[in-house]
CSV table of C-alpha atoms in Angstrom, one decimal:
chain,number,residue,atom,x,y,z
A,16,MET,CA,168.1,215.1,23.2
A,17,ASP,CA,164.9,213.2,24.0
A,18,THR,CA,164.9,210.4,26.6
A,19,ARG,CA,164.3,206.8,25.2
A,20,GLU,CA,160.6,207.1,25.8
A,21,ASP,CA,160.4,210.4,24.1
A,22,ALA,CA,162.3,209.2,21.3
A,23,ASP,CA,160.0,206.2,20.7
A,24,THR,CA,156.9,208.4,20.9
A,25,GLY,CA,158.3,212.0,20.4
A,26,ASP,CA,156.2,215.0,20.5
A,27,VAL,CA,153.2,214.5,18.2
A,28,GLY,CA,153.8,216.6,15.1
A,29,SER,CA,157.6,216.8,15.5
A,30,TRP,CA,159.8,215.4,12.7
A,31,ARG,CA,161.2,213.1,15.5
A,32,HIS,CA,157.8,211.6,16.2
A,33,TYR,CA,157.1,208.2,14.9
A,34,GLY,CA,153.7,206.7,15.8
A,35,PRO,CA,152.3,203.6,14.0
A,36,SER,CA,152.5,204.5,10.4
A,37,ALA,CA,149.2,206.0,9.3
A,38,LEU,CA,149.2,204.6,5.7
A,39,PRO,CA,145.7,203.8,4.1
A,40,LYS,CA,144.8,200.2,4.6
A,41,PRO,CA,145.6,199.1,1.0
A,42,LEU,CA,149.0,200.7,1.1
A,43,GLU,CA,149.7,199.0,4.6
A,44,ALA,CA,148.7,195.7,3.1
A,45,ALA,CA,151.0,196.3,0.1
A,46,LEU,CA,153.8,197.2,2.4
A,47,GLU,CA,153.5,194.1,4.4
A,48,ALA,CA,153.2,191.8,1.5
A,49,PHE,CA,156.0,193.3,-0.6
A,50,ALA,CA,158.3,193.2,2.4
A,51,GLU,CA,157.5,189.6,3.1
A,52,ARG,CA,157.3,188.2,-0.6
A,53,GLY,CA,158.4,190.8,-2.9
A,54,TYR,CA,156.3,192.7,-5.6
A,55,ASP,CA,156.5,189.8,-8.0
A,56,GLY,CA,155.7,187.3,-5.4
A,57,THR,CA,152.4,189.1,-4.3
A,58,SER,CA,149.0,188.7,-6.2
A,59,ILE,CA,146.3,191.3,-6.2
A,60,ARG,CA,144.0,188.8,-4.7
A,61,GLU,CA,146.4,188.5,-1.6
A,62,LEU,CA,146.6,192.4,-1.4
A,63,ALA,CA,142.8,192.6,-1.4
A,64,ALA,CA,142.5,190.0,1.4
A,65,ARG,CA,145.2,191.6,3.5
A,66,ALA,CA,143.3,195.0,3.1
A,67,GLY,CA,140.0,193.5,3.9
A,68,LEU,CA,138.6,194.3,0.4
A,69,SER,CA,137.3,192.4,-2.5
A,70,VAL,CA,139.5,192.7,-5.6
A,71,PRO,CA,137.1,195.0,-7.4
A,72,GLY,CA,137.0,197.1,-4.2
A,73,LEU,CA,140.8,197.3,-4.2
A,74,TYR,CA,140.9,198.2,-7.9
A,75,HIS,CA,138.2,200.9,-7.2
A,76,HIS,CA,141.0,202.8,-5.2
A,77,TYR,CA,144.1,201.6,-7.0
A,78,PRO,CA,143.8,200.5,-10.5
A,79,SER,CA,146.8,198.1,-10.5
A,80,LYS,CA,149.5,196.5,-8.3
A,81,GLN,CA,152.0,199.0,-9.9
A,82,ALA,CA,149.6,201.9,-8.7
A,83,LEU,CA,149.9,200.5,-5.1
A,84,LEU,CA,153.8,200.3,-5.3
A,85,VAL,CA,154.1,203.9,-6.7
A,86,SER,CA,151.6,205.3,-4.2
A,87,LEU,CA,153.4,203.4,-1.3
A,88,THR,CA,156.9,204.5,-2.3
A,89,THR,CA,156.0,208.0,-3.1
A,90,THR,CA,154.3,208.5,0.2
A,91,VAL,CA,157.3,207.0,2.1
A,92,MET,CA,159.8,209.3,0.2
A,93,HIS,CA,157.6,212.4,0.8
A,94,ASP,CA,157.4,211.6,4.5
A,95,LEU,CA,161.3,211.4,4.8
A,96,LEU,CA,161.8,214.5,2.7
A,97,ASP,CA,159.2,216.4,4.8
A,98,ARG,CA,160.7,215.3,8.0
A,99,SER,CA,164.2,216.2,6.9
A,100,ARG,CA,163.1,219.6,5.7
A,101,ARG,CA,161.4,220.3,9.1
A,102,ALA,CA,164.6,219.1,10.9
A,103,LEU,CA,166.6,221.6,8.8
A,104,ALA,CA,164.2,224.5,9.4
A,105,GLU,CA,164.5,223.9,13.2
A,106,ALA,CA,168.4,223.5,13.1
A,107,GLY,CA,170.8,226.2,13.9
A,108,PRO,CA,172.7,228.1,11.2
A,109,THR,CA,176.0,226.3,11.3
A,110,PRO,CA,177.0,223.5,8.7
A,111,ILE,CA,177.5,221.1,11.6
A,112,GLU,CA,174.1,221.9,13.1
A,113,ARG,CA,172.4,221.5,9.7
A,114,PHE,CA,174.4,218.3,9.0
A,115,ASP,CA,173.5,216.8,12.4
A,116,ALA,CA,169.7,217.7,11.7
A,117,VAL,CA,169.5,215.9,8.4
A,118,VAL,CA,171.6,212.9,9.5
A,119,GLU,CA,169.4,212.6,12.7
A,120,SER,CA,166.3,212.7,10.4
A,121,LEU,CA,167.7,209.9,8.2
A,122,LEU,CA,168.7,207.8,11.1
A,123,ARG,CA,165.2,208.1,12.9
A,124,PHE,CA,163.4,207.3,9.6
A,125,HIS,CA,165.5,204.2,9.0
A,126,MET,CA,165.0,203.0,12.7
A,127,PHE,CA,161.3,203.4,12.6
A,128,ARG,CA,160.4,202.9,9.1
A,129,ARG,CA,162.4,199.7,8.4
A,130,ASN,CA,159.9,198.0,6.1
A,131,GLN,CA,159.2,201.0,4.1
A,132,ALA,CA,162.8,201.6,3.5
A,133,PHE,CA,163.4,198.0,2.5
A,134,VAL,CA,160.5,197.9,0.0
A,135,ALA,CA,161.3,201.2,-1.6
A,136,SER,CA,165.0,200.2,-2.2
A,137,THR,CA,164.4,196.6,-3.2
A,138,GLU,CA,161.4,197.2,-5.4
A,139,MET,CA,162.8,200.0,-7.6
A,140,ARG,CA,163.4,197.1,-10.0
A,141,SER,CA,159.6,196.6,-10.2
A,142,MET,CA,158.7,200.3,-10.9
A,143,GLU,CA,157.8,201.3,-14.4
A,144,PRO,CA,160.3,203.6,-16.1
A,145,GLU,CA,158.3,207.0,-15.3
A,146,ALA,CA,157.7,205.9,-11.8
A,147,ARG,CA,161.1,204.9,-11.3
A,148,ARG,CA,162.5,208.2,-12.6
A,149,ALA,CA,160.1,210.2,-10.2
A,150,PHE,CA,161.2,208.1,-7.3
A,151,VAL,CA,165.0,208.6,-8.1
A,152,ALA,CA,164.3,212.3,-8.2
A,153,LEU,CA,162.9,212.3,-4.8
A,154,ARG,CA,165.8,210.2,-3.5
A,155,ASP,CA,168.2,212.6,-5.1
A,156,GLU,CA,166.5,215.6,-3.5
A,157,GLN,CA,167.2,214.0,-0.1
A,158,GLN,CA,170.8,213.4,-1.1
A,159,ARG,CA,171.2,216.9,-2.3
A,160,MET,CA,170.1,218.2,1.1
A,161,ILE,CA,173.2,216.7,2.7
A,162,ASP,CA,175.4,217.3,-0.3
A,163,GLU,CA,174.7,221.1,-0.1
A,164,ILE,CA,175.5,221.2,3.7
A,165,VAL,CA,178.7,219.2,3.3
A,166,GLU,CA,179.9,221.4,0.4
A,167,GLU,CA,179.0,224.5,2.3
A,168,GLY,CA,180.9,223.1,5.3
A,169,VAL,CA,183.8,222.3,3.3
A,170,ALA,CA,183.8,225.9,1.8
A,171,THR,CA,183.7,227.4,5.3
A,172,GLY,CA,186.3,225.1,6.6
A,173,ALA,CA,183.9,223.4,9.2
A,174,PHE,CA,184.4,220.1,7.3
A,175,VAL,CA,187.6,218.9,5.7
A,176,THR,CA,187.4,216.2,3.0
A,177,PRO,CA,188.8,216.3,-0.6
A,178,TYR,CA,185.7,214.3,-1.6
A,179,PRO,CA,182.6,216.0,-0.3
A,180,LYS,CA,180.1,214.3,-2.6
A,181,ASP,CA,181.4,211.0,-2.0
A,182,ALA,CA,181.6,211.5,1.8
A,183,SER,CA,178.1,212.7,1.8
A,184,ARG,CA,176.8,209.8,-0.1
A,185,ALA,CA,178.8,207.5,2.3
A,186,VAL,CA,177.0,209.2,5.3
A,187,THR,CA,173.6,208.7,3.6
A,188,THR,CA,174.3,205.0,3.0
A,189,MET,CA,175.4,204.2,6.5
A,190,CYS,CA,172.2,205.9,7.8
A,191,VAL,CA,170.0,204.0,5.3
A,192,ALA,CA,171.7,200.8,6.3
A,193,VAL,CA,170.5,201.2,9.7
A,194,ALA,CA,167.2,199.8,8.6
A,195,SER,CA,168.8,196.5,7.8
A,196,TRP,CA,170.4,195.8,11.2
A,197,TYR,CA,168.7,198.0,13.8
A,198,ARG,CA,166.1,196.6,16.1
A,199,LEU,CA,164.0,198.8,18.4
A,200,ASP,CA,164.1,196.1,21.1
A,201,GLY,CA,167.9,195.7,20.7
A,202,PRO,CA,170.6,196.9,23.0
A,203,LEU,CA,170.8,200.4,21.5
A,204,SER,CA,168.1,203.0,22.2
A,205,PRO,CA,167.2,205.3,19.3
A,206,ASP,CA,168.9,208.2,21.1
A,207,GLU,CA,172.0,206.2,21.7
A,208,LEU,CA,172.2,205.3,18.1
A,209,VAL,CA,171.7,208.9,17.0
A,210,GLU,CA,174.6,210.0,19.4
A,211,ARG,CA,177.0,207.4,18.1
A,212,TYR,CA,176.2,207.9,14.4
A,213,LEU,CA,176.3,211.7,14.6
A,214,LEU,CA,179.8,211.3,15.8
A,215,ILE,CA,180.8,208.8,13.2
A,216,ALA,CA,179.1,210.7,10.4
A,217,ARG,CA,180.9,213.9,11.4
A,218,SER,CA,184.1,212.0,11.4
A,219,THR,CA,183.3,210.7,7.8
A,220,VAL,CA,182.9,214.3,6.6
A,221,GLY,CA,186.1,215.5,8.6
A,222,ALA,CA,184.2,217.8,10.9
A,223,ARG,CA,186.7,219.8,12.8
A,224,ALA,CA,186.3,219.4,16.5
A,225,ASP,CA,186.1,223.0,17.6
B,15,MET,CA,197.4,200.5,-7.3
B,16,ASP,CA,196.3,199.0,-10.6
B,17,THR,CA,195.6,201.0,-13.6
B,18,ARG,CA,191.9,201.0,-14.7
B,19,GLU,CA,192.4,197.9,-17.0
B,20,ASP,CA,194.2,196.0,-14.4
B,21,ALA,CA,191.5,196.6,-12.0
B,22,ASP,CA,188.7,195.5,-14.3
B,23,THR,CA,190.6,192.2,-15.3
B,24,GLY,CA,193.1,192.0,-12.5
B,25,ASP,CA,195.8,189.4,-12.3
B,26,VAL,CA,194.0,186.1,-12.6
B,27,GLY,CA,193.9,184.5,-9.2
B,28,SER,CA,194.4,187.7,-7.3
B,29,TRP,CA,191.7,188.7,-4.8
B,30,ARG,CA,191.5,191.7,-6.9
B,31,HIS,CA,190.6,189.9,-10.1
B,32,TYR,CA,186.9,189.7,-11.1
B,33,GLY,CA,186.2,187.9,-14.3
B,34,PRO,CA,182.7,186.9,-15.4
B,35,SER,CA,181.3,185.0,-12.5
B,36,ALA,CA,181.9,181.3,-12.6
B,37,LEU,CA,178.7,180.1,-11.1
B,38,PRO,CA,177.2,176.7,-12.2
B,39,LYS,CA,174.5,177.3,-14.7
B,40,PRO,CA,171.5,176.8,-12.4
B,41,LEU,CA,173.0,179.2,-9.8
B,42,GLU,CA,173.6,181.7,-12.5
B,43,ALA,CA,169.9,181.3,-13.6
B,44,ALA,CA,168.8,181.7,-10.0
B,45,LEU,CA,170.8,184.7,-9.6
B,46,GLU,CA,169.4,186.5,-12.7
B,47,ALA,CA,165.8,185.5,-11.9
B,48,PHE,CA,165.9,186.3,-8.1
B,49,ALA,CA,167.6,189.7,-9.0
B,50,GLU,CA,164.9,190.6,-11.5
B,51,ARG,CA,161.7,189.2,-9.8
B,52,GLY,CA,162.7,188.0,-6.4
B,53,TYR,CA,162.6,184.5,-5.0
B,54,ASP,CA,158.8,184.3,-4.4
B,55,GLY,CA,158.2,185.8,-7.8
B,56,THR,CA,160.3,183.0,-9.6
B,57,SER,CA,159.0,179.5,-10.4
B,58,ILE,CA,161.1,176.4,-10.7
B,59,ARG,CA,159.8,176.1,-14.2
B,60,GLU,CA,161.4,179.5,-15.0
B,61,LEU,CA,164.6,178.7,-13.3
B,62,ALA,CA,164.9,175.4,-15.3
B,63,ALA,CA,164.2,177.2,-18.7
B,64,ARG,CA,166.8,179.9,-17.9
B,65,ALA,CA,169.3,177.2,-17.0
B,66,GLY,CA,168.5,175.2,-20.1
B,67,LEU,CA,167.4,172.1,-18.2
B,68,SER,CA,164.2,170.3,-17.8
B,69,VAL,CA,162.4,170.6,-14.4
B,70,PRO,CA,163.4,167.0,-13.4
B,71,GLY,CA,166.9,167.8,-14.6
B,72,LEU,CA,167.1,170.9,-12.4
B,73,TYR,CA,165.7,168.8,-9.5
B,74,HIS,CA,168.4,166.2,-10.0
B,75,HIS,CA,171.1,168.8,-9.1
B,76,TYR,CA,169.1,171.0,-6.7
B,77,PRO,CA,166.1,169.4,-4.9
B,78,SER,CA,164.2,172.7,-4.4
B,79,LYS,CA,164.2,176.5,-5.0
B,80,GLN,CA,165.4,176.8,-1.4
B,81,ALA,CA,168.4,174.7,-2.1
B,82,LEU,CA,169.2,177.0,-5.1
B,83,LEU,CA,169.1,180.0,-3.0
B,84,VAL,CA,171.1,178.7,-0.1
B,85,SER,CA,173.7,177.3,-2.6
B,86,LEU,CA,173.9,180.6,-4.3
B,87,THR,CA,174.1,182.8,-1.2
B,88,THR,CA,176.6,180.4,0.5
B,89,THR,CA,178.9,180.5,-2.7
B,90,VAL,CA,178.7,184.2,-2.8
B,91,MET,CA,179.7,184.8,0.9
B,92,HIS,CA,182.4,182.3,0.7
B,93,ASP,CA,183.8,184.1,-2.4
B,94,LEU,CA,183.7,187.4,-0.5
B,95,LEU,CA,185.3,186.0,2.7
B,96,ASP,CA,188.0,184.2,0.7
B,97,ARG,CA,189.0,187.3,-1.2
B,98,SER,CA,189.1,189.2,2.0
B,99,ARG,CA,191.3,186.7,3.8
B,100,ARG,CA,193.7,186.7,0.9
B,101,ALA,CA,193.7,190.6,0.9
B,102,LEU,CA,194.6,190.5,4.5
B,103,ALA,CA,197.2,187.8,4.1
B,104,GLU,CA,199.0,190.2,1.5
B,105,ALA,CA,198.6,193.3,3.6
B,106,GLY,CA,201.3,194.9,5.6
B,107,PRO,CA,201.3,194.5,9.5
B,108,THR,CA,200.0,197.9,10.6
B,109,PRO,CA,196.2,198.4,11.5
B,110,ILE,CA,195.9,200.9,8.6
B,111,GLU,CA,197.4,198.5,6.1
B,112,ARG,CA,195.1,195.7,7.3
B,113,PHE,CA,192.0,198.1,7.2
B,114,ASP,CA,192.7,199.3,3.7
B,115,ALA,CA,193.0,195.7,2.5
B,116,VAL,CA,189.7,194.5,3.9
B,117,VAL,CA,187.8,197.7,2.8
B,118,GLU,CA,189.3,197.4,-0.7
B,119,SER,CA,188.2,193.8,-0.9
B,120,LEU,CA,184.6,194.8,0.3
B,121,LEU,CA,184.5,197.6,-2.3
B,122,ARG,CA,185.7,195.6,-5.3
B,123,PHE,CA,183.2,192.8,-4.5
B,124,HIS,CA,180.3,195.3,-4.3
B,125,MET,CA,181.5,197.0,-7.6
B,126,PHE,CA,181.8,193.7,-9.5
B,127,ARG,CA,179.2,191.5,-8.0
B,128,ARG,CA,176.2,193.8,-7.6
B,129,ASN,CA,173.5,191.3,-8.3
B,130,GLN,CA,175.0,188.7,-6.0
B,131,ALA,CA,175.1,191.3,-3.1
B,132,PHE,CA,171.6,192.5,-3.9
B,133,VAL,CA,170.0,189.0,-3.9
B,134,ALA,CA,172.0,187.9,-0.8
B,135,SER,CA,170.6,190.8,1.2
B,136,THR,CA,167.2,191.1,-0.1
B,137,GLU,CA,166.4,187.4,0.0
B,138,MET,CA,167.6,186.7,3.6
B,139,ARG,CA,163.8,187.0,4.1
B,140,SER,CA,163.3,183.8,2.0
B,141,MET,CA,165.9,181.7,3.8
B,142,GLU,CA,164.6,178.9,5.9
B,143,PRO,CA,165.8,179.4,9.7
B,144,GLU,CA,168.7,177.2,9.6
B,145,ALA,CA,170.0,178.5,6.2
B,146,ARG,CA,169.5,182.0,7.4
B,147,ARG,CA,171.5,181.4,10.7
B,148,ALA,CA,174.4,179.9,8.6
B,149,PHE,CA,174.3,182.9,6.2
B,150,VAL,CA,174.3,185.5,9.1
B,151,ALA,CA,177.3,183.5,10.6
B,152,LEU,CA,179.2,184.0,7.5
B,153,ARG,CA,178.3,187.7,7.2
B,154,ASP,CA,179.3,188.2,10.8
B,155,GLU,CA,182.6,186.6,10.1
B,156,GLN,CA,183.2,189.3,7.4
B,157,GLN,CA,182.3,192.0,9.9
B,158,ARG,CA,184.4,190.6,12.6
B,159,MET,CA,187.5,190.8,10.3
B,160,ILE,CA,187.1,194.5,10.2
B,161,ASP,CA,186.0,194.9,13.8
B,162,GLU,CA,189.1,193.2,15.0
B,163,ILE,CA,191.4,195.6,12.8
B,164,VAL,CA,189.5,198.7,14.0
B,165,GLU,CA,189.8,197.6,17.7
B,166,GLU,CA,193.4,196.8,17.3
B,167,GLY,CA,193.9,200.2,15.7
B,168,VAL,CA,192.1,202.0,18.5
B,169,ALA,CA,194.2,200.1,21.0
B,170,THR,CA,197.5,201.0,19.4
B,171,GLY,CA,196.3,204.6,18.8
B,172,ALA,CA,196.4,204.4,15.0
B,173,PHE,CA,192.5,205.0,15.0
B,174,VAL,CA,190.7,207.3,17.3
B,175,THR,CA,186.9,206.7,17.8
B,176,PRO,CA,184.9,206.1,20.9
B,177,TYR,CA,182.6,203.7,19.1
B,178,PRO,CA,185.0,201.3,17.2
B,179,LYS,CA,182.3,198.6,16.7
B,180,ASP,CA,179.8,201.1,15.3
B,181,ALA,CA,182.3,202.8,13.2
B,182,SER,CA,183.4,199.5,11.7
B,183,ARG,CA,179.9,198.6,10.9
B,184,ALA,CA,179.2,202.0,9.3
B,185,VAL,CA,182.3,201.4,7.1
B,186,THR,CA,181.0,198.0,6.1
B,187,THR,CA,177.7,199.4,5.2
B,188,MET,CA,178.9,202.2,3.1
B,189,CYS,CA,181.0,199.7,1.2
B,190,VAL,CA,178.1,197.3,0.7
B,191,ALA,CA,175.9,200.1,-0.6
B,192,VAL,CA,178.3,200.7,-3.4
B,193,ALA,CA,176.5,197.8,-5.1
B,194,SER,CA,173.3,199.8,-5.1
B,195,TRP,CA,174.6,202.9,-6.9
B,196,TYR,CA,178.1,202.1,-8.6
B,197,ARG,CA,178.1,201.5,-12.3
B,198,LEU,CA,181.2,200.1,-14.0
B,199,ASP,CA,180.5,202.2,-17.1
B,200,GLY,CA,180.0,205.4,-14.9
B,201,PRO,CA,182.2,208.3,-14.3
B,202,LEU,CA,184.4,206.6,-11.4
B,203,SER,CA,186.8,203.9,-12.4
B,204,PRO,CA,187.1,201.1,-9.8
B,205,ASP,CA,190.5,202.3,-8.6
B,206,GLU,CA,189.2,205.9,-8.3
B,207,LEU,CA,186.3,204.6,-6.1
B,208,VAL,CA,188.8,202.6,-4.1
B,209,GLU,CA,191.0,205.6,-3.6
B,210,ARG,CA,188.2,207.9,-2.5
B,211,TYR,CA,186.5,205.4,-0.2
B,212,LEU,CA,189.8,204.3,1.5
B,213,LEU,CA,190.2,208.0,2.5
B,214,ILE,CA,186.5,208.4,3.6
B,215,ALA,CA,186.5,205.0,5.5
B,216,ARG,CA,189.8,205.9,7.3
B,217,SER,CA,188.1,209.2,8.3
B,218,THR,CA,185.2,207.3,9.6
B,219,VAL,CA,187.3,205.3,12.1
B,220,GLY,CA,189.4,208.3,13.0
B,221,ALA,CA,192.6,207.1,11.4
B,222,ARG,CA,195.4,209.4,12.3
B,223,ALA,CA,197.2,211.0,9.4
B,224,ASP,CA,200.7,210.1,10.1
């Protein structure tokens, strides 16, 4: 596992690497404003000002506030999915190695992308129906990644739980919740948190200690 | 455990009983509006209209939108704490019985009071500093209730985990997250969800199956 410094910066290009987020300026502005005041509490005028654009300039790139929300949350979910897929591609073949890889990816994302996670989950209410369906499909895809590993682990006897799907969802939610309480300048380094949570998450799915 | 019907209606007066929420009209209006559009997206005019009051009439009871938010979230947290204390008072003396009681209380609250839980967590950002501190203190009190049980269980050997505090928080967050996905009209009855999650939560803290 990386040292604390490596975990904060990581090897550029690795799924573990989190630099400053590289969102286009209007999406960065939308992220900050929606996190602070919510979608309905934010005006296009405010978003344009934050992005350093005129209102028509902003509309030139994004035709509506809804388009900004959709573009932001889609980008965020694709980033998480892409990192999780890469973590899985690098992982060893056993269910526990695969489980650890996806759980670590979820954890790091929710430590380093707290605002993104907050806005994506709180502003599902503000997505128009089609956008919401597309967002939920991406979220389900991330969940299925863990579901399949847990089910495979139960089938091979690596995990023991009568409720693989529920346990798998419980693991996802405890990782997602890290965004709500974890602070990078707090007492736990990202690597320490990953170490503790891998152990706790394995317990949750009844991973056998062998 | 109750039958499905009992769980939905419960014995009036029991910590398991969730009738329609008995919030004062202005708080009910604030709850709905904040859940739909967020605190910053809601005007006092809209809140008054939803509560069937004039704006001065609303101000007569609550001097500001902030006062409504604080009153709402404080009421919600006291309800949860009160139910959890009563669940604990009824529970048997062993760590696992005490653990199950508080976990069940958290689960039922987050199944039956989804909007309350959503608004309380998303609008912490909108609380003024003092109100926010008071809210966090109540939330910490709920967390400490489980922390102490888990630590006691580890001390007596009923639970086995090297990270009791982290495991305890992970359990809380998986119960809290139920508010974000659970539907009373979905495939799982409240009792079934409680049964599954008690087992999963016990696994998370390494409860020994004996």
